[in-house]
Amino acid sequence: MSTECLSKKLWMHLLDIHDYQIFVGTWNVAGNPPLNDLDVEQWLNVKELADVYVLGFQEIVPLNAGNVFGAEDGGPATKWEQLICRSLNGTIRPSVSAPSSFEATNVCKTAKHADLSVAETTASKVQECSTTSHQANNNEEIIIVKRKPGRHKKVLSACEQDFTPLYKMGPAVAYEEPETVDEVSKALELRLLENANGVCDEEILAKSLLSTSQDVQESDPEPVEGKYVRIISKQMAGIFLTVWVRRDLHCHVHNVKVSCVGCGLMGYYGNKGSVAVSLCIHRTSFCFICSHLTAGDKEGNELRRNVDVSDILRRTSFSRSSKTIWVDLPQTILEHDRIIWLGDLNYRLTVSDSETRKLLAKMNLDALLEKDQRAGRVFEGWQEGPIFFAPTYKYNINSTGYSGESSRPGAMRRTPAWCDRILWFGEGLKQISYKRSESMLSDHRPVSAMFLVDVKFITGQSIKRLPSVSGENTAKPVRTRWPSFDSREQHHKDAFW
């Protein structure tokens, strides 16, 4: 039996399935920083806490020449992160670090803050690192930093090593799996790949994995404040994507990478485009794409938006930064197991402004949705939940009225549309809510969706199902679901890979 076939055979017995809740939110904030008293708890739905929060912003800074062509302004993003952290964790605040550069967490026993980003690493720790680098497809330098043997792996961008402000230069970085995952990978890899004939003693492998699982459980991080930690934040001009997870889940998040695609001025600048994050939770890969597509409601503008989507799908790429037995680590968007696309897609309605407003007055949303430009085309095969909320664009700021309803001279008039959307692709995702919130900070209303997502993982119980030398074990993978917040937390103590 070949090594490849044996590997697939073992994976079938090793993997169980658990349902996680992932909250996804998108908001075009029109360049407005959050007010001190801004309440985002309705948008984040904090009464029903999820396991993972994926939040995307568009126009997080005004899209003027300075912000598009000049140095990135990370100030507003930091304020938004502080607001998110307060909403998810109560009064806990993240340390002030660069939200525009790639930030990731790993297994760290001494973490004491809600933000576990690598930006807090001290100068003495930096000196212990040896560095290698290569180029990503989007011309952002990827730097992988490995610690000396026996120490936890850390990742630093080049600018972190001299402690200059991260938002000024911060290139994208990637980091390897946590040591605890590497230990399990190594156990599998040795058994599967060492033997030239591809023969594996599964009973020895099971004992090795069970031993590893005990080590992992004993090395859990000590309890700290705050239920949620930030895994990664990345800004490109006005587009900003940040991912937060339950603290007890963060050590199971690995292979985090980022890719930015500019589709704006000259087809390159970041006033339009996407920020995409690739990561793995346990043994399942995820891709989250936050985009801001070409604006405009003139005939033909939708073709430019379609080109933007095609460019993002074609140009987004994630490098393989480390050796792993999981040889099919995704490199493109569509290679991931679970894919969610969020953002200001800017698709409009192919109906006149006057007719749109007449239908809105009657709340005849079905008739309007039939005229939606997004249907089909480049998003063929993607899914979107049913829309039962009014168009999210364009409102008068600090008003419940759509733009153009005012008789004020010179008032800008825009036909209402569902510009802000959340889509998904592939199997293993079930959308359980899709709605908008009513904050009047911007001319867009924030949109959110909650997903129930299948995640593959390994536990001691799944290892016991490995086929024995004498015969096959016919036990099937187990699907687990914990409806309560506390029981999901307990699960992370049992699942080790």
Short mmCIF file of C-alpha atoms in Angstrom, two decimals:
data_model
loop_
_atom_site.label_atom_id
_atom_site.label_comp_id
_atom_site.label_asym_id
_atom_site.label_seq_id
_atom_site.Cartn_x
_atom_site.Cartn_y
_atom_site.Cartn_z
CA MET A 1 0.00 0.00 0.00
CA SER A 2 1.39 3.42 -0.91
CA THR A 3 2.12 6.06 1.69
CA GLU A 4 -0.46 8.38 0.12
CA CYS A 5 -3.23 5.76 0.26
CA LEU A 6 -2.34 4.81 3.80
CA SER A 7 -2.38 8.44 4.84
CA LYS A 8 -5.90 8.92 3.46
CA LYS A 9 -6.99 5.69 5.12
CA LEU A 10 -5.72 6.86 8.48
CA TRP A 11 -7.31 10.29 8.17
CA MET A 12 -10.72 8.69 7.62
CA HIS A 13 -10.43 7.05 11.04
CA LEU A 14 -8.79 9.98 12.83
CA LEU A 15 -11.22 12.78 12.03
CA ASP A 16 -14.33 13.66 13.99
CA ILE A 17 -16.64 16.60 13.22
CA HIS A 18 -17.66 19.42 15.54
CA ASP A 19 -20.06 22.28 14.80
CA TYR A 20 -18.64 25.74 15.50
CA GLN A 21 -20.52 29.03 15.36
CA ILE A 22 -18.86 31.72 13.23
CA PHE A 23 -20.13 35.28 13.26
CA VAL A 24 -19.40 37.35 10.14
CA GLY A 25 -19.97 41.09 9.96
CA THR A 26 -19.36 43.73 7.30
CA TRP A 27 -19.68 47.51 7.47
CA ASN A 28 -18.72 50.36 5.20
CA VAL A 29 -18.15 53.10 7.77
CA ALA A 30 -17.61 55.89 5.19
CA GLY A 31 -14.33 57.02 6.75
CA ASN A 32 -15.93 57.74 10.13
CA PRO A 33 -14.00 56.66 13.25
CA PRO A 34 -16.08 55.12 16.05
CA LEU A 35 -17.55 57.54 18.56
CA ASN A 36 -16.76 56.97 22.23
CA ASP A 37 -20.36 56.04 22.97
CA LEU A 38 -20.92 53.98 19.82
CA ASP A 39 -22.79 50.77 20.62
CA VAL A 40 -21.94 47.86 18.33
CA GLU A 41 -23.31 45.11 20.56
CA GLN A 42 -26.45 44.80 18.45
CA TRP A 43 -24.34 44.32 15.32
CA LEU A 44 -22.06 41.79 17.07
CA ASN A 45 -25.05 40.06 18.66
CA VAL A 46 -23.18 39.64 21.95
CA LYS A 47 -26.24 38.03 23.56
CA GLU A 48 -25.53 34.93 21.49
CA LEU A 49 -21.74 34.66 21.55
CA ALA A 50 -20.03 32.75 18.74
CA ASP A 51 -16.78 30.78 18.68
CA VAL A 52 -15.18 32.93 15.95
CA TYR A 53 -15.77 36.55 14.89
CA VAL A 54 -14.81 37.69 11.39
CA LEU A 55 -15.32 41.43 10.96
CA GLY A 56 -14.68 43.36 7.77
CA PHE A 57 -14.71 47.12 7.26
CA GLN A 58 -14.62 49.24 4.14
CA GLU A 59 -13.59 52.90 4.03
CA ILE A 60 -12.15 52.59 7.51
CA VAL A 61 -10.27 55.75 6.54
CA PRO A 62 -11.43 58.40 4.03
CA LEU A 63 -10.39 57.36 0.53
CA ASN A 64 -8.46 60.53 -0.24
CA ALA A 65 -5.14 60.73 -2.07
CA GLY A 66 -3.12 60.71 1.15
CA ASN A 67 -4.64 57.45 2.38
CA VAL A 68 -4.54 55.75 -1.02
CA PHE A 69 -1.05 56.78 -2.18
CA GLY A 70 0.63 57.66 1.11
CA ALA A 71 1.44 55.93 4.40
CA GLU A 72 -1.35 53.85 5.87
CA ASP A 73 -3.25 55.43 8.75
CA GLY A 74 -3.76 52.72 11.37
CA GLY A 75 -5.30 54.99 13.98
CA PRO A 76 -8.99 54.40 13.15
CA ALA A 77 -8.46 50.64 12.90
CA THR A 78 -6.96 50.61 16.38
CA LYS A 79 -10.02 52.42 17.72
CA TRP A 80 -12.33 49.91 16.08
CA GLU A 81 -10.36 47.03 17.57
CA GLN A 82 -10.59 48.54 21.02
CA LEU A 83 -14.34 48.89 20.59
CA ILE A 84 -14.65 45.28 19.39
CA CYS A 85 -12.58 44.03 22.30
CA ARG A 86 -14.69 45.95 24.83
CA SER A 87 -17.88 44.59 23.30
CA LEU A 88 -16.72 40.97 23.31
CA ASN A 89 -14.74 41.00 26.55
CA GLY A 90 -16.37 43.67 28.66
CA THR A 91 -13.79 46.19 29.89
CA ILE A 92 -10.72 44.32 28.62
CA ARG A 93 -8.79 46.43 26.11
CA PRO A 94 -6.17 45.19 23.64
CA SER A 95 -2.74 46.74 23.81
CA VAL A 96 -2.18 49.42 21.18
CA SER A 97 -0.54 47.63 18.28
CA ALA A 98 -0.67 47.92 14.54
CA PRO A 99 -3.93 46.61 13.18
CA SER A 100 -2.68 47.14 9.64
CA SER A 101 0.06 44.54 9.87
CA PHE A 102 -0.39 40.82 10.11
CA GLU A 103 -0.89 39.73 13.68
CA ALA A 104 -1.22 36.17 14.89
CA THR A 105 -1.34 34.26 18.12
CA ASN A 106 0.16 30.98 19.15
CA VAL A 107 0.40 28.83 22.25
CA CYS A 108 1.78 31.17 24.89
CA LYS A 109 1.57 30.29 28.57
CA THR A 110 2.42 33.78 29.76
CA ALA A 111 -0.19 35.74 27.81
CA LYS A 112 -1.91 38.22 30.14
CA HIS A 113 -3.88 40.49 27.78
CA ALA A 114 -6.90 40.18 25.53
CA ASP A 115 -4.61 40.78 22.55
CA LEU A 116 -2.09 37.96 22.07
CA SER A 117 -0.48 39.46 18.97
CA VAL A 118 3.22 39.04 18.36
CA ALA A 119 3.72 42.81 18.40
CA GLU A 120 4.22 42.57 22.17
CA THR A 121 7.41 40.51 21.85
CA THR A 122 10.39 42.02 23.69
CA ALA A 123 13.75 42.93 22.17
CA SER A 124 15.52 40.13 24.03
CA LYS A 125 13.18 37.58 22.50
CA VAL A 126 13.72 38.96 19.02
CA GLN A 127 17.44 38.32 19.31
CA GLU A 128 16.77 34.61 19.82
CA CYS A 129 15.21 34.24 16.38
CA SER A 130 16.66 33.16 13.06
CA THR A 131 14.89 34.50 9.98
CA THR A 132 14.10 33.28 6.48
CA SER A 133 12.01 35.08 3.87
CA HIS A 134 10.54 34.81 0.42
CA GLN A 135 8.11 36.72 -1.80
CA ALA A 136 4.36 36.24 -1.94
CA ASN A 137 2.43 36.63 -5.17
CA ASN A 138 1.16 40.04 -4.11
CA ASN A 139 4.72 41.31 -3.65
CA GLU A 140 4.40 41.41 0.12
CA GLU A 141 7.38 39.95 1.92
CA ILE A 142 6.62 36.85 3.95
CA ILE A 143 8.90 36.42 6.95
CA ILE A 144 8.90 33.24 9.00
CA VAL A 145 10.71 33.39 12.30
CA LYS A 146 11.68 30.19 14.06
CA ARG A 147 12.78 30.09 17.67
CA LYS A 148 15.68 28.07 18.93
CA PRO A 149 14.85 24.45 19.86
CA GLY A 150 12.67 24.12 22.91
CA ARG A 151 11.01 27.51 22.58
CA HIS A 152 7.60 28.46 21.25
CA LYS A 153 7.52 29.61 17.65
CA LYS A 154 6.87 33.31 17.10
CA VAL A 155 6.36 35.44 14.03
CA LEU A 156 7.59 38.98 13.51
CA SER A 157 7.43 41.29 10.58
CA ALA A 158 10.66 42.98 9.54
CA CYS A 159 9.59 46.30 11.02
CA GLU A 160 8.85 44.72 14.40
CA GLN A 161 12.50 43.85 14.83
CA ASP A 162 13.46 47.51 15.17
CA PHE A 163 10.15 48.40 16.87
CA THR A 164 9.06 51.05 14.39
CA PRO A 165 5.29 51.59 14.27
CA LEU A 166 3.83 48.58 12.47
CA TYR A 167 1.21 50.49 10.55
CA LYS A 168 3.85 52.40 8.61
CA MET A 169 5.34 49.45 6.77
CA GLY A 170 4.08 46.12 8.13
CA PRO A 171 4.48 43.46 5.41
CA ALA A 172 2.35 40.36 5.53
CA VAL A 173 3.79 37.46 7.48
CA ALA A 174 2.88 33.85 8.00
CA TYR A 175 3.49 31.50 10.86
CA GLU A 176 3.75 27.79 11.31
CA GLU A 177 1.52 25.54 13.32
CA PRO A 178 1.86 25.69 17.14
CA GLU A 179 4.39 23.33 18.65
CA THR A 180 1.64 21.15 20.02
CA VAL A 181 0.31 20.61 16.51
CA ASP A 182 3.82 20.07 15.15
CA GLU A 183 4.34 17.29 17.68
CA VAL A 184 1.25 15.49 16.45
CA SER A 185 2.23 16.10 12.82
CA LYS A 186 5.67 14.72 13.50
CA ALA A 187 4.25 11.58 15.05
CA LEU A 188 2.10 10.95 11.99
CA GLU A 189 4.79 11.96 9.54
CA LEU A 190 7.39 9.64 11.00
CA ARG A 191 5.05 6.68 10.88
CA LEU A 192 3.77 7.41 7.39
CA LEU A 193 6.91 8.58 5.60
CA GLU A 194 9.94 6.95 7.22
CA ASN A 195 9.30 3.51 5.84
CA ALA A 196 10.32 3.36 2.19
CA ASN A 197 7.66 0.75 1.49
CA GLY A 198 4.91 2.96 2.89
CA VAL A 199 4.06 0.43 5.61
CA CYS A 200 2.87 1.78 8.94
CA ASP A 201 2.31 0.07 12.26
CA GLU A 202 -0.98 1.75 13.16
CA GLU A 203 -0.98 0.45 16.74
CA ILE A 204 2.38 2.10 17.43
CA LEU A 205 1.07 5.25 15.75
CA ALA A 206 -1.99 5.28 17.96
CA LYS A 207 0.13 4.95 21.10
CA SER A 208 2.36 7.75 19.88
CA LEU A 209 -0.61 10.02 19.21
CA LEU A 210 -2.25 9.23 22.55
CA SER A 211 0.99 10.07 24.28
CA THR A 212 1.14 13.33 22.37
CA SER A 213 -2.45 14.15 23.28
CA GLN A 214 -1.63 13.86 26.98
CA ASP A 215 1.32 16.21 26.54
CA VAL A 216 -0.86 18.73 24.77
CA GLN A 217 -3.56 18.67 27.41
CA GLU A 218 -0.98 19.23 30.12
CA SER A 219 0.48 22.26 28.29
CA ASP A 220 -2.74 24.27 28.02
CA PRO A 221 -2.21 28.01 28.61
CA GLU A 222 -2.96 29.14 32.13
CA PRO A 223 -6.29 30.96 32.60
CA VAL A 224 -6.28 34.64 31.68
CA GLU A 225 -8.79 37.46 31.44
CA GLY A 226 -10.98 37.96 28.40
CA LYS A 227 -12.92 35.30 26.53
CA TYR A 228 -11.82 36.43 23.05
CA VAL A 229 -8.41 37.11 21.52
CA ARG A 230 -7.44 38.59 18.20
CA ILE A 231 -5.86 36.15 15.76
CA ILE A 232 -5.08 38.53 12.89
CA SER A 233 -5.82 42.03 11.64
CA LYS A 234 -4.88 43.41 8.25
CA GLN A 235 -5.53 46.77 6.60
CA MET A 236 -5.06 47.77 2.97
CA ALA A 237 -5.96 51.45 2.49
CA GLY A 238 -9.66 51.55 3.47
CA ILE A 239 -10.24 47.79 3.69
CA PHE A 240 -9.76 46.21 7.11
CA LEU A 241 -10.29 42.62 8.22
CA THR A 242 -9.94 41.36 11.79
CA VAL A 243 -10.51 37.85 13.19
CA TRP A 244 -11.17 37.03 16.85
CA VAL A 245 -11.64 33.63 18.48
CA ARG A 246 -12.49 32.24 21.88
CA ARG A 247 -9.37 32.23 24.01
CA ASP A 248 -9.56 28.50 24.63
CA LEU A 249 -9.76 27.90 20.86
CA HIS A 250 -6.81 30.05 19.76
CA CYS A 251 -4.21 27.31 20.26
CA HIS A 252 -6.05 25.21 17.65
CA VAL A 253 -5.80 27.95 15.01
CA HIS A 254 -2.78 27.57 12.75
CA ASN A 255 -1.35 28.16 9.28
CA VAL A 256 -2.58 31.77 9.31
CA LYS A 257 -1.75 33.71 6.15
CA VAL A 258 -2.94 36.88 4.44
CA SER A 259 -3.16 38.05 0.84
CA CYS A 260 -4.09 41.52 -0.43
CA VAL A 261 -5.26 42.35 -3.94
CA GLY A 262 -5.57 45.95 -5.11
CA CYS A 263 -8.14 46.56 -7.86
CA GLY A 264 -8.44 50.32 -7.58
CA LEU A 265 -6.63 53.06 -9.48
CA MET A 266 -4.64 51.64 -12.40
CA GLY A 267 -5.85 48.19 -11.35
CA TYR A 268 -3.35 48.11 -8.51
CA TYR A 269 -4.07 50.57 -5.69
CA GLY A 270 -5.99 49.54 -2.59
CA ASN A 271 -8.88 52.00 -2.69
CA LYS A 272 -10.74 49.00 -4.13
CA GLY A 273 -9.83 45.34 -3.83
CA SER A 274 -9.68 42.72 -1.11
CA VAL A 275 -7.96 41.50 2.03
CA ALA A 276 -8.14 37.71 2.39
CA VAL A 277 -7.18 35.60 5.40
CA SER A 278 -6.43 31.89 5.22
CA LEU A 279 -6.32 29.86 8.42
CA CYS A 280 -6.97 26.40 9.76
CA ILE A 281 -9.04 25.49 12.80
CA HIS A 282 -8.06 22.00 13.85
CA ARG A 283 -7.99 20.09 10.50
CA THR A 284 -10.31 22.36 8.47
CA SER A 285 -9.13 25.25 6.28
CA PHE A 286 -11.00 28.55 6.09
CA CYS A 287 -10.74 31.55 3.79
CA PHE A 288 -12.36 34.89 4.63
CA ILE A 289 -12.37 37.55 1.91
CA CYS A 290 -13.27 41.15 2.73
CA SER A 291 -13.70 43.23 -0.42
CA HIS A 292 -14.71 46.67 -1.63
CA LEU A 293 -15.61 46.53 -5.31
CA THR A 294 -15.93 49.27 -7.92
CA ALA A 295 -18.67 51.77 -7.15
CA GLY A 296 -21.22 53.41 -9.44
CA ASP A 297 -24.80 52.83 -10.60
CA LYS A 298 -24.31 53.67 -14.27
CA GLU A 299 -24.84 51.05 -16.90
CA GLY A 300 -21.65 49.02 -17.31
CA ASN A 301 -20.31 49.63 -13.79
CA GLU A 302 -21.43 46.13 -12.83
CA LEU A 303 -19.04 44.72 -15.45
CA ARG A 304 -16.15 46.37 -13.66
CA ARG A 305 -17.32 44.82 -10.42
CA ASN A 306 -17.36 41.42 -12.10
CA VAL A 307 -13.80 41.99 -13.27
CA ASP A 308 -12.79 42.88 -9.69
CA VAL A 309 -14.20 39.58 -8.43
CA SER A 310 -12.41 37.63 -11.16
CA ASP A 311 -9.13 39.42 -10.36
CA ILE A 312 -9.48 38.69 -6.64
CA LEU A 313 -10.14 34.99 -7.29
CA ARG A 314 -7.20 34.81 -9.70
CA ARG A 315 -4.62 36.89 -7.85
CA THR A 316 -5.23 35.90 -4.23
CA SER A 317 -2.58 33.36 -3.25
CA PHE A 318 -1.27 31.93 0.02
CA SER A 319 2.23 30.51 0.21
CA ARG A 320 3.07 27.20 1.82
CA SER A 321 5.48 28.29 4.51
CA SER A 322 6.34 25.06 6.28
CA LYS A 323 6.65 21.32 5.82
CA THR A 324 3.61 19.45 7.00
CA ILE A 325 1.96 16.11 6.38
CA TRP A 326 -1.13 18.03 5.38
CA VAL A 327 0.22 18.25 1.86
CA ASP A 328 -2.86 19.87 0.35
CA LEU A 329 -2.68 23.14 2.26
CA PRO A 330 -4.75 25.60 0.19
CA GLN A 331 -2.97 28.17 -1.92
CA THR A 332 -5.95 29.77 -3.65
CA ILE A 333 -9.36 30.88 -2.40
CA LEU A 334 -11.35 28.01 -3.89
CA GLU A 335 -8.99 25.34 -2.54
CA HIS A 336 -10.19 25.97 1.03
CA ASP A 337 -12.71 23.76 2.81
CA ARG A 338 -14.91 26.64 4.01
CA ILE A 339 -15.05 30.01 2.20
CA ILE A 340 -16.90 33.19 3.20
CA TRP A 341 -16.91 36.42 1.17
CA LEU A 342 -18.03 39.64 2.84
CA GLY A 343 -17.93 43.32 2.08
CA ASP A 344 -19.30 46.22 0.10
CA LEU A 345 -19.82 44.46 -3.21
CA ASN A 346 -21.48 47.60 -4.58
CA TYR A 347 -23.94 45.69 -6.78
CA ARG A 348 -26.99 47.82 -7.56
CA LEU A 349 -30.55 47.40 -8.85
CA THR A 350 -31.40 47.44 -12.55
CA VAL A 351 -34.52 49.51 -12.01
CA SER A 352 -35.13 53.26 -11.94
CA ASP A 353 -34.76 55.30 -8.78
CA SER A 354 -38.42 56.27 -8.73
CA GLU A 355 -39.62 52.69 -9.19
CA THR A 356 -37.21 51.50 -6.49
CA ARG A 357 -38.61 53.96 -3.97
CA LYS A 358 -42.20 53.03 -4.85
CA LEU A 359 -41.47 49.36 -4.22
CA LEU A 360 -39.64 50.20 -1.01
CA ALA A 361 -42.60 52.18 0.26
CA LYS A 362 -44.67 49.01 -0.18
CA MET A 363 -41.81 46.89 1.28
CA ASN A 364 -41.95 44.75 -1.85
CA LEU A 365 -38.43 43.42 -1.39
CA ASP A 366 -38.93 40.36 -3.61
CA ALA A 367 -39.63 42.52 -6.65
CA LEU A 368 -36.49 44.56 -5.96
CA LEU A 369 -34.28 41.52 -5.40
CA GLU A 370 -35.27 40.21 -8.83
CA LYS A 371 -33.44 43.27 -10.23
CA ASP A 372 -30.29 42.71 -8.17
CA GLN A 373 -27.10 42.75 -10.27
CA ARG A 374 -25.30 40.19 -8.11
CA ALA A 375 -27.41 37.21 -9.19
CA GLY A 376 -25.31 34.73 -11.18
CA ARG A 377 -22.33 35.87 -13.24
CA VAL A 378 -18.97 35.66 -11.47
CA PHE A 379 -20.54 34.44 -8.22
CA GLU A 380 -22.10 31.41 -9.86
CA GLY A 381 -22.02 28.53 -7.38
CA TRP A 382 -21.82 30.84 -4.37
CA GLN A 383 -24.68 30.90 -1.89
CA GLU A 384 -26.41 33.71 -0.02
CA GLY A 385 -29.11 33.48 2.58
CA PRO A 386 -32.57 34.94 1.92
CA ILE A 387 -32.68 38.72 2.37
CA PHE A 388 -35.52 39.96 4.56
CA PHE A 389 -34.07 43.40 5.31
CA ALA A 390 -34.27 46.69 3.43
CA PRO A 391 -31.42 47.92 1.21
CA THR A 392 -28.38 48.95 3.24
CA TYR A 393 -27.24 51.87 1.03
CA LYS A 394 -27.39 54.87 0.69
CA TYR A 395 -28.62 56.64 3.83
CA ASN A 396 -28.25 60.19 5.01
CA ILE A 397 -25.78 60.03 7.88
CA ASN A 398 -27.45 60.21 11.31
CA SER A 399 -30.80 59.69 9.63
CA THR A 400 -33.27 56.92 8.91
CA GLY A 401 -33.96 58.35 5.45
CA TYR A 402 -32.34 57.28 2.19
CA SER A 403 -30.20 59.74 0.29
CA GLY A 404 -32.26 61.95 -1.96
CA GLU A 405 -35.38 61.95 0.19
CA SER A 406 -34.42 65.34 1.55
CA SER A 407 -35.46 68.47 -0.32
CA ARG A 408 -32.24 70.17 0.74
CA PRO A 409 -30.56 71.87 -2.29
CA GLY A 410 -27.53 69.98 -3.55
CA ALA A 411 -28.39 66.80 -1.65
CA MET A 412 -26.80 63.76 -3.27
CA ARG A 413 -29.31 61.27 -4.63
CA ARG A 414 -28.44 57.58 -4.88
CA THR A 415 -30.81 54.74 -5.67
CA PRO A 416 -31.08 52.41 -2.62
CA ALA A 417 -29.36 49.04 -3.06
CA TRP A 418 -28.11 45.98 -1.19
CA CYS A 419 -24.43 46.83 -1.53
CA ASP A 420 -23.32 45.07 1.66
CA ARG A 421 -23.39 41.28 1.37
CA ILE A 422 -22.14 38.04 2.89
CA LEU A 423 -21.75 34.97 0.65
CA TRP A 424 -20.30 31.51 1.10
CA PHE A 425 -18.99 28.71 -1.09
CA GLY A 426 -18.77 24.97 -0.59
CA GLU A 427 -20.15 22.47 1.85
CA GLY A 428 -20.05 22.33 5.63
CA LEU A 429 -21.59 25.78 6.23
CA LYS A 430 -25.15 26.46 7.32
CA GLN A 431 -26.31 30.07 7.67
CA ILE A 432 -28.61 30.45 10.66
CA SER A 433 -29.14 34.22 10.51
CA TYR A 434 -28.66 37.08 8.04
CA LYS A 435 -29.62 40.60 9.04
CA ARG A 436 -28.69 44.26 9.21
CA SER A 437 -28.26 46.57 12.17
CA GLU A 438 -29.46 50.14 12.53
CA SER A 439 -26.41 52.18 13.47
CA MET A 440 -26.56 55.58 11.75
CA LEU A 441 -22.81 56.31 11.89
CA SER A 442 -22.41 55.80 8.14
CA ASP A 443 -24.37 55.99 4.91
CA HIS A 444 -24.32 52.16 4.97
CA ARG A 445 -26.02 49.91 7.51
CA PRO A 446 -23.88 47.11 8.99
CA VAL A 447 -24.77 43.55 7.99
CA SER A 448 -24.10 40.31 9.85
CA ALA A 449 -24.56 36.56 9.47
CA MET A 450 -24.16 33.63 11.82
CA PHE A 451 -22.95 30.30 10.47
CA LEU A 452 -22.91 26.80 11.87
CA VAL A 453 -19.73 25.27 10.44
CA ASP A 454 -18.41 21.71 10.31
CA VAL A 455 -14.84 21.49 11.62
CA LYS A 456 -12.75 18.32 11.50
CA PHE A 457 -10.63 17.54 14.53
CA ILE A 458 -8.80 14.74 16.30
CA THR A 459 -9.31 13.52 19.87
CA GLY A 460 -8.15 10.55 21.87
CA GLN A 461 -11.45 8.85 21.04
CA SER A 462 -10.90 9.23 17.31
CA ILE A 463 -7.38 7.82 17.64
CA LYS A 464 -8.82 4.70 19.25
CA ARG A 465 -10.77 4.12 16.03
CA LEU A 466 -7.56 3.65 14.04
CA PRO A 467 -7.55 0.34 12.17
CA SER A 468 -5.65 -2.36 14.03
CA VAL A 469 -3.10 -4.63 12.42
CA SER A 470 -5.51 -7.58 12.63
CA GLY A 471 -8.46 -5.85 11.00
CA GLU A 472 -10.50 -2.75 10.26
CA ASN A 473 -12.26 -0.78 12.97
CA THR A 474 -15.66 0.10 11.52
CA ALA A 475 -16.47 2.91 13.95
CA LYS A 476 -17.67 6.00 12.10
CA PRO A 477 -16.61 9.62 12.74
CA VAL A 478 -18.61 11.26 15.49
CA ARG A 479 -20.40 14.59 15.05
CA THR A 480 -20.53 16.61 18.23
CA ARG A 481 -22.63 19.67 18.98
CA TRP A 482 -22.72 21.62 22.21
CA PRO A 483 -25.58 24.13 22.34
CA SER A 484 -24.32 25.94 25.42
CA PHE A 485 -21.41 28.35 25.62
CA ASP A 486 -19.80 26.56 28.58
CA SER A 487 -19.95 23.12 27.01
CA ARG A 488 -18.22 24.40 23.84
CA GLU A 489 -15.47 25.74 26.07
CA GLN A 490 -15.01 22.32 27.68
CA HIS A 491 -14.65 20.75 24.25
CA HIS A 492 -11.40 22.62 23.56
CA LYS A 493 -9.81 20.93 26.57
CA ASP A 494 -10.56 17.52 25.02
CA ALA A 495 -9.72 18.18 21.36
CA PHE A 496 -5.97 18.43 20.87
CA TRP A 497 -5.48 18.77 17.13
#
